[in-house]
mmCIF file of C-alpha atoms in Angstrom:
data_model
loop_
_atom_site.group_PDB
_atom_site.id
_atom_site.type_symbol
_atom_site.label_atom_id
_atom_site.label_comp_id
_atom_site.label_asym_id
_atom_site.label_seq_id
_atom_site.Cartn_x
_atom_site.Cartn_y
_atom_site.Cartn_z
ATOM 1 C CA UNK A 1491 -6.666 -22.209 44.469
ATOM 2 C CA UNK A 1492 -7.269 -25.530 46.329
ATOM 3 C CA UNK A 1493 -8.753 -28.583 44.553
ATOM 4 C CA UNK A 1494 -11.092 -31.028 46.140
ATOM 5 C CA UNK A 1495 -13.788 -33.480 45.170
ATOM 6 C CA UNK A 1496 -15.218 -36.918 45.682
ATOM 7 C CA UNK A 1497 -14.704 -38.943 42.523
ATOM 8 C CA UNK A 1498 -13.034 -41.988 41.150
ATOM 9 C CA UNK A 1499 -9.170 -42.334 41.440
ATOM 10 C CA UNK A 1500 -7.177 -40.339 38.906
ATOM 11 C CA UNK A 1501 -9.813 -37.612 38.339
ATOM 12 C CA UNK A 1502 -8.288 -35.417 41.018
ATOM 13 C CA UNK A 1503 -4.798 -35.584 39.448
ATOM 14 C CA UNK A 1504 -6.343 -34.917 36.050
ATOM 15 C CA UNK A 1505 -8.033 -31.767 37.374
ATOM 16 C CA UNK A 1506 -4.810 -30.565 38.977
ATOM 17 C CA UNK A 1507 -2.988 -30.979 35.684
ATOM 18 C CA UNK A 1508 -5.643 -29.157 33.818
ATOM 19 C CA UNK A 1509 -5.623 -26.298 36.324
ATOM 20 C CA UNK A 1510 -1.970 -25.792 35.958
ATOM 21 C CA UNK A 1511 -2.477 -24.843 32.361
ATOM 22 C CA UNK A 1512 -4.482 -21.649 33.371
ATOM 23 C CA UNK A 1513 -2.321 -18.514 33.845
ATOM 24 C CA UNK A 1514 -5.160 -16.737 35.753
ATOM 25 C CA UNK A 1515 -5.104 -19.326 38.660
ATOM 26 C CA UNK A 1516 -2.373 -20.927 40.683
ATOM 27 C CA UNK A 1517 -2.854 -24.261 42.541
ATOM 28 C CA UNK A 1518 -1.781 -24.338 46.201
ATOM 29 C CA UNK A 1519 -2.262 -26.698 49.057
ATOM 30 C CA UNK A 1520 -3.412 -24.144 51.593
ATOM 31 C CA UNK A 1521 -3.837 -20.441 52.252
ATOM 32 C CA UNK A 1522 -5.985 -19.782 49.135
ATOM 33 C CA UNK A 1523 -9.219 -17.776 49.117
ATOM 34 C CA UNK A 1524 -10.899 -19.956 46.555
ATOM 35 C CA UNK A 1525 -11.738 -23.663 46.315
ATOM 36 C CA UNK A 1526 -12.363 -25.571 43.112
ATOM 37 C CA UNK A 1527 -14.625 -28.618 43.516
ATOM 38 C CA UNK A 1528 -14.956 -31.244 40.823
ATOM 39 C CA UNK A 1529 -17.186 -34.364 41.082
ATOM 40 C CA UNK A 1530 -17.908 -37.255 38.756
ATOM 41 C CA UNK A 1531 -21.059 -39.187 39.624
ATOM 42 C CA UNK A 1532 -23.155 -41.967 38.105
ATOM 43 C CA UNK A 1533 -26.756 -40.921 37.776
ATOM 44 C CA UNK A 1534 -29.201 -43.505 36.364
ATOM 45 C CA UNK A 1535 -26.584 -45.079 34.210
ATOM 46 C CA UNK A 1536 -25.083 -41.776 33.044
ATOM 47 C CA UNK A 1537 -21.825 -40.172 34.178
ATOM 48 C CA UNK A 1538 -22.119 -36.546 35.091
ATOM 49 C CA UNK A 1539 -19.239 -34.141 35.918
ATOM 50 C CA UNK A 1540 -19.971 -31.092 38.107
ATOM 51 C CA UNK A 1541 -17.535 -28.305 38.750
ATOM 52 C CA UNK A 1542 -17.782 -25.190 40.787
ATOM 53 C CA UNK A 1543 -15.733 -22.429 42.420
ATOM 54 C CA UNK A 1544 -16.748 -22.009 46.062
ATOM 55 C CA UNK A 1545 -20.444 -21.145 46.234
ATOM 56 C CA UNK A 1546 -20.864 -20.106 42.638
ATOM 57 C CA UNK A 1547 -23.391 -21.650 40.314
ATOM 58 C CA UNK A 1548 -21.997 -25.043 39.325
ATOM 59 C CA UNK A 1549 -21.322 -26.233 35.737
ATOM 60 C CA UNK A 1550 -22.524 -29.610 34.898
ATOM 61 C CA UNK A 1551 -21.920 -31.738 31.747
ATOM 62 C CA UNK A 1552 -22.438 -35.358 30.682
ATOM 63 C CA UNK A 1553 -19.361 -37.464 30.349
ATOM 64 C CA UNK A 1554 -19.374 -39.709 27.375
ATOM 65 C CA UNK A 1555 -17.297 -42.885 27.110
ATOM 66 C CA UNK A 1556 -13.662 -42.029 26.461
ATOM 67 C CA UNK A 1557 -14.228 -38.214 26.817
ATOM 68 C CA UNK A 1558 -13.402 -37.598 30.479
ATOM 69 C CA UNK A 1559 -10.396 -35.420 29.697
ATOM 70 C CA UNK A 1560 -12.440 -33.307 27.272
ATOM 71 C CA UNK A 1561 -15.187 -32.860 29.922
ATOM 72 C CA UNK A 1562 -12.764 -31.856 32.563
ATOM 73 C CA UNK A 1563 -11.095 -29.270 30.274
ATOM 74 C CA UNK A 1564 -14.498 -27.834 29.292
ATOM 75 C CA UNK A 1565 -15.672 -27.615 32.868
ATOM 76 C CA UNK A 1566 -12.567 -25.769 34.150
ATOM 77 C CA UNK A 1567 -12.632 -23.417 31.196
ATOM 78 C CA UNK A 1568 -16.183 -22.314 32.033
ATOM 79 C CA UNK A 1569 -15.867 -22.035 35.819
ATOM 80 C CA UNK A 1570 -12.377 -20.427 35.905
ATOM 81 C CA UNK A 1571 -13.190 -17.918 33.166
ATOM 82 C CA UNK A 1572 -16.235 -16.820 35.172
ATOM 83 C CA UNK A 1573 -14.482 -16.722 38.513
ATOM 84 C CA UNK A 1574 -15.730 -13.326 40.056
ATOM 85 C CA UNK A 1575 -12.294 -12.831 41.602
ATOM 86 C CA UNK A 1576 -10.732 -12.693 38.167
ATOM 87 C CA UNK A 1577 -13.425 -10.733 36.281
ATOM 88 C CA UNK A 1578 -12.702 -7.070 35.669
ATOM 89 C CA UNK A 1579 -15.063 -4.202 34.764
ATOM 90 C CA UNK A 1580 -14.880 -2.092 31.655
ATOM 91 C CA UNK A 1581 -11.462 -0.402 31.307
ATOM 92 C CA UNK A 1582 -10.927 3.122 30.154
ATOM 93 C CA UNK A 1583 -9.071 2.631 26.845
ATOM 94 C CA UNK A 1584 -8.594 6.306 26.192
ATOM 95 C CA UNK A 1585 -9.188 8.226 22.922
ATOM 96 C CA UNK A 1586 -6.648 6.211 20.913
ATOM 97 C CA UNK A 1587 -7.858 2.919 22.227
ATOM 98 C CA UNK A 1588 -11.467 3.852 21.377
ATOM 99 C CA UNK A 1589 -10.551 4.695 17.794
ATOM 100 C CA UNK A 1590 -8.629 1.430 17.398
ATOM 101 C CA UNK A 1591 -11.671 -0.535 18.755
ATOM 102 C CA UNK A 1592 -13.900 1.284 16.365
ATOM 103 C CA UNK A 1593 -11.724 0.446 13.372
ATOM 104 C CA UNK A 1594 -11.515 -3.214 14.375
ATOM 105 C CA UNK A 1595 -15.156 -3.820 15.267
ATOM 106 C CA UNK A 1596 -17.134 -1.298 13.300
ATOM 107 C CA UNK A 1597 -14.838 -0.330 10.403
ATOM 108 C CA UNK A 1598 -15.540 -0.779 6.734
ATOM 109 C CA UNK A 1599 -12.971 -1.477 4.198
ATOM 110 C CA UNK A 1600 -12.334 0.551 0.858
ATOM 111 C CA UNK A 1601 -9.980 0.057 -2.064
ATOM 112 C CA UNK A 1602 -9.106 2.930 -4.307
ATOM 113 C CA UNK A 1603 -7.297 4.111 -7.402
ATOM 114 C CA UNK A 1604 -5.913 7.674 -7.723
ATOM 115 C CA UNK A 1605 -4.245 9.654 -10.504
ATOM 116 C CA UNK A 1606 -2.052 12.616 -9.783
ATOM 117 C CA UNK A 1607 0.322 15.136 -11.325
ATOM 118 C CA UNK A 1608 3.454 15.517 -9.218
ATOM 119 C CA UNK A 1609 5.623 18.632 -9.368
ATOM 120 C CA UNK A 1610 9.178 18.974 -8.031
ATOM 121 C CA UNK A 1611 11.903 21.620 -8.133
ATOM 122 C CA UNK A 1612 14.918 19.892 -9.648
ATOM 123 C CA UNK A 1613 18.065 21.664 -10.692
ATOM 124 C CA UNK A 1614 16.386 24.979 -10.367
ATOM 125 C CA UNK A 1615 13.458 24.085 -12.684
ATOM 126 C CA UNK A 1616 9.941 22.883 -11.952
ATOM 127 C CA UNK A 1617 9.429 19.445 -13.392
ATOM 128 C CA UNK A 1618 6.203 17.355 -13.660
ATOM 129 C CA UNK A 1619 5.552 13.626 -13.328
ATOM 130 C CA UNK A 1620 2.375 11.658 -13.963
ATOM 131 C CA UNK A 1621 1.475 8.931 -11.622
ATOM 132 C CA UNK A 1622 -1.064 6.566 -10.043
ATOM 133 C CA UNK A 1623 -1.772 5.267 -6.583
ATOM 134 C CA UNK A 1624 -3.375 2.151 -5.268
ATOM 135 C CA UNK A 1625 -4.973 2.471 -1.815
ATOM 136 C CA UNK A 1626 -6.630 0.388 0.846
ATOM 137 C CA UNK A 1627 -8.143 1.711 3.984
ATOM 138 C CA UNK A 1628 -10.433 0.785 6.931
ATOM 139 C CA UNK A 1629 -12.779 3.576 7.951
ATOM 140 C CA UNK A 1630 -14.910 4.024 11.060
ATOM 141 C CA UNK A 1631 -16.743 7.194 11.859
ATOM 142 C CA UNK A 1632 -14.520 10.277 11.077
ATOM 143 C CA UNK A 1633 -11.275 8.309 10.986
ATOM 144 C CA UNK A 1634 -9.555 5.864 8.628
ATOM 145 C CA UNK A 1635 -6.291 3.938 8.619
ATOM 146 C CA UNK A 1636 -4.823 2.732 5.371
ATOM 147 C CA UNK A 1637 -1.884 2.061 3.124
ATOM 148 C CA UNK A 1638 -0.830 3.755 -0.162
ATOM 149 C CA UNK A 1639 1.521 2.603 -2.905
ATOM 150 C CA UNK A 1640 2.374 5.251 -5.484
ATOM 151 C CA UNK A 1641 4.383 5.497 -8.668
ATOM 152 C CA UNK A 1642 5.145 8.482 -10.896
ATOM 153 C CA UNK A 1643 7.243 8.899 -13.984
ATOM 154 C CA UNK A 1644 8.468 11.623 -16.288
ATOM 155 C CA UNK A 1645 7.877 11.256 -20.044
ATOM 156 C CA UNK A 1646 10.594 13.536 -21.371
ATOM 157 C CA UNK A 1647 13.314 11.194 -22.767
ATOM 158 C CA UNK A 1648 15.001 13.980 -24.715
ATOM 159 C CA UNK A 1649 15.922 16.171 -21.830
ATOM 160 C CA UNK A 1650 19.665 16.830 -21.467
ATOM 161 C CA UNK A 1651 19.517 18.484 -18.071
ATOM 162 C CA UNK A 1652 19.049 17.013 -14.571
ATOM 163 C CA UNK A 1653 15.650 15.395 -14.266
ATOM 164 C CA UNK A 1654 13.640 13.437 -11.706
ATOM 165 C CA UNK A 1655 12.533 10.524 -13.773
ATOM 166 C CA UNK A 1656 10.719 8.343 -11.307
ATOM 167 C CA UNK A 1657 9.230 8.573 -7.767
ATOM 168 C CA UNK A 1658 7.977 5.638 -5.769
ATOM 169 C CA UNK A 1659 6.101 5.924 -2.419
ATOM 170 C CA UNK A 1660 4.912 3.184 -0.023
ATOM 171 C CA UNK A 1661 3.236 4.782 2.957
ATOM 172 C CA UNK A 1662 0.893 4.132 5.860
ATOM 173 C CA UNK A 1663 -1.857 6.763 6.105
ATOM 174 C CA UNK A 1664 -4.064 8.231 8.906
ATOM 175 C CA UNK A 1665 -7.071 10.173 7.678
ATOM 176 C CA UNK A 1666 -9.495 12.452 9.613
ATOM 177 C CA UNK A 1667 -12.763 13.624 7.986
ATOM 178 C CA UNK A 1668 -14.804 16.702 8.848
ATOM 179 C CA UNK A 1669 -17.954 14.591 9.383
ATOM 180 C CA UNK A 1670 -19.129 11.012 9.297
ATOM 181 C CA UNK A 1671 -22.666 11.181 8.077
ATOM 182 C CA UNK A 1672 -22.830 13.743 5.283
ATOM 183 C CA UNK A 1673 -22.526 13.103 1.561
ATOM 184 C CA UNK A 1674 -19.536 15.476 1.319
ATOM 185 C CA UNK A 1675 -16.578 15.773 3.713
ATOM 186 C CA UNK A 1676 -13.320 17.587 3.757
ATOM 187 C CA UNK A 1677 -10.386 15.456 4.923
ATOM 188 C CA UNK A 1678 -6.805 15.794 6.062
ATOM 189 C CA UNK A 1679 -4.288 12.952 6.152
ATOM 190 C CA UNK A 1680 -0.789 12.283 7.379
ATOM 191 C CA UNK A 1681 1.295 9.511 5.884
ATOM 192 C CA UNK A 1682 4.698 8.117 6.273
ATOM 193 C CA UNK A 1683 6.877 5.376 4.930
ATOM 194 C CA UNK A 1684 9.377 4.597 2.198
ATOM 195 C CA UNK A 1685 10.376 6.700 -0.799
ATOM 196 C CA UNK A 1686 12.568 6.065 -3.862
ATOM 197 C CA UNK A 1687 13.726 8.723 -6.207
ATOM 198 C CA UNK A 1688 15.525 8.262 -9.582
ATOM 199 C CA UNK A 1689 17.351 10.913 -11.608
ATOM 200 C CA UNK A 1690 18.955 11.299 -14.934
ATOM 201 C CA UNK A 1691 21.363 13.984 -15.931
ATOM 202 C CA UNK A 1692 24.934 15.025 -16.961
ATOM 203 C CA UNK A 1693 27.857 14.533 -14.607
ATOM 204 C CA UNK A 1694 29.913 17.643 -13.781
ATOM 205 C CA UNK A 1695 32.894 15.298 -13.455
ATOM 206 C CA UNK A 1696 32.630 13.798 -16.881
ATOM 207 C CA UNK A 1697 34.472 15.607 -19.738
ATOM 208 C CA UNK A 1698 32.594 13.702 -22.447
ATOM 209 C CA UNK A 1699 28.860 14.733 -23.000
ATOM 210 C CA UNK A 1700 26.365 12.087 -21.819
ATOM 211 C CA UNK A 1701 23.784 11.296 -19.283
ATOM 212 C CA UNK A 1702 24.067 9.193 -16.100
ATOM 213 C CA UNK A 1703 21.403 7.925 -13.741
ATOM 214 C CA UNK A 1704 21.285 8.022 -9.989
ATOM 215 C CA UNK A 1705 18.873 7.098 -7.235
ATOM 216 C CA UNK A 1706 18.207 7.990 -3.623
ATOM 217 C CA UNK A 1707 15.862 6.324 -1.071
ATOM 218 C CA UNK A 1708 14.819 6.673 2.519
ATOM 219 C CA UNK A 1709 11.968 7.624 4.728
ATOM 220 C CA UNK A 1710 9.531 10.411 3.891
ATOM 221 C CA UNK A 1711 6.302 11.925 5.228
ATOM 222 C CA UNK A 1712 3.392 13.586 3.316
ATOM 223 C CA UNK A 1713 0.377 15.637 4.232
ATOM 224 C CA UNK A 1714 -2.773 15.528 2.149
ATOM 225 C CA UNK A 1715 -5.990 17.551 2.220
ATOM 226 C CA UNK A 1716 -9.011 17.453 -0.057
ATOM 227 C CA UNK A 1717 -12.678 16.845 -0.388
ATOM 228 C CA UNK A 1718 -14.487 13.501 -0.748
ATOM 229 C CA UNK A 1719 -17.921 13.260 -2.465
ATOM 230 C CA UNK A 1720 -20.732 10.674 -2.583
ATOM 231 C CA UNK A 1721 -19.793 9.326 0.855
ATOM 232 C CA UNK A 1722 -23.293 7.705 1.200
ATOM 233 C CA UNK A 1723 -22.707 5.553 -1.866
ATOM 234 C CA UNK A 1724 -20.717 2.472 -2.471
ATOM 235 C CA UNK A 1725 -18.277 4.298 -4.731
ATOM 236 C CA UNK A 1726 -16.723 7.567 -3.624
ATOM 237 C CA UNK A 1727 -14.855 10.277 -5.474
ATOM 238 C CA UNK A 1728 -12.162 12.628 -4.119
ATOM 239 C CA UNK A 1729 -9.828 15.413 -5.193
ATOM 240 C CA UNK A 1730 -6.804 16.318 -3.141
ATOM 241 C CA UNK A 1731 -3.511 18.274 -2.884
ATOM 242 C CA UNK A 1732 -0.519 16.572 -1.360
ATOM 243 C CA UNK A 1733 3.009 17.633 -0.190
ATOM 244 C CA UNK A 1734 5.832 15.153 0.225
ATOM 245 C CA UNK A 1735 8.767 15.705 2.431
ATOM 246 C CA UNK A 1736 11.711 13.253 2.268
ATOM 247 C CA UNK A 1737 13.938 13.038 5.306
ATOM 248 C CA UNK A 1738 17.009 12.400 3.130
ATOM 249 C CA UNK A 1739 18.975 14.342 0.599
ATOM 250 C CA UNK A 1740 19.261 13.024 -2.970
ATOM 251 C CA UNK A 1741 23.043 12.833 -3.392
ATOM 252 C CA UNK A 1742 25.030 10.903 -6.020
ATOM 253 C CA UNK A 1743 28.572 10.320 -4.720
ATOM 254 C CA UNK A 1744 29.629 8.323 -7.821
ATOM 255 C CA UNK A 1745 28.946 10.680 -10.706
ATOM 256 C CA UNK A 1746 27.763 13.845 -8.973
ATOM 257 C CA UNK A 1747 24.506 13.817 -11.031
ATOM 258 C CA UNK A 1748 22.335 15.160 -8.199
ATOM 259 C CA UNK A 1749 23.006 16.795 -4.903
ATOM 260 C CA UNK A 1750 19.833 18.382 -3.469
ATOM 261 C CA UNK A 1751 16.859 17.896 -1.152
ATOM 262 C CA UNK A 1752 13.832 17.110 -3.339
ATOM 263 C CA UNK A 1753 10.317 17.641 -1.872
ATOM 264 C CA UNK A 1754 7.327 17.597 -4.193
ATOM 265 C CA UNK A 1755 3.707 18.440 -4.482
ATOM 266 C CA UNK A 1756 0.915 16.732 -6.213
ATOM 267 C CA UNK A 1757 -2.629 17.383 -7.442
ATOM 268 C CA UNK A 1758 -4.929 14.379 -7.840
ATOM 269 C CA UNK A 1759 -8.300 12.776 -8.152
ATOM 270 C CA UNK A 1760 -9.387 9.313 -7.178
ATOM 271 C CA UNK A 1761 -12.161 6.837 -6.545
ATOM 272 C CA UNK A 1762 -12.722 4.371 -3.689
ATOM 273 C CA UNK A 1763 -15.169 1.429 -3.491
#
């Protein structure tokens, strides 16, 4: 882009320096298809700055005392951002891009609390843990994106066998609903993130009776399905079933307390508001 104009000394250099700040346009001396014209004139005792790109509609602003730099920056921002050579039409963002745009521009936020009973097969026995989950999600149409932080514990301190005592999950969740405008909707969700498991039990390598503790952690994925009620109200209620699949084996190399893969299932209810 070439720069020209009839104005007081120093204004041309100021315009060139300001133009160099724009990544969309490059200043050249010749061979460019566009010309930027900037003029500063005195009109009836007032100083007026006019800027235009080629034959486009000019931008004109009054220059107050000591604000020439500000006026030049504003004028170039307006005319260069509206340069028809640099404007682009609507882009095809694809299905995923459209969903992200909906969540960002039209989405509504919800916070929730859930209670669930978790069951896992540990040491050949089905064990149960009671837990709670705090959720946050942003929903638009039939889709929602959120986070879940869950904790579950066993309340059986007298057990002398291998036991899963605690489970902690911190997951990101993607939810799809069967409809976006009815009071009741079925949903399916896929989540993934971090999982921590804690165990207590006897060690097969220890001659003396006693219990040891062990823990394992890593990535895990869960699938959830359920039904959500009162979707046209500020507070919603839901019931769900969930299956959790850790991608690691729970293995205690120090005391041999546990050595197994420990998936789990859960039944729960919750509210969101």
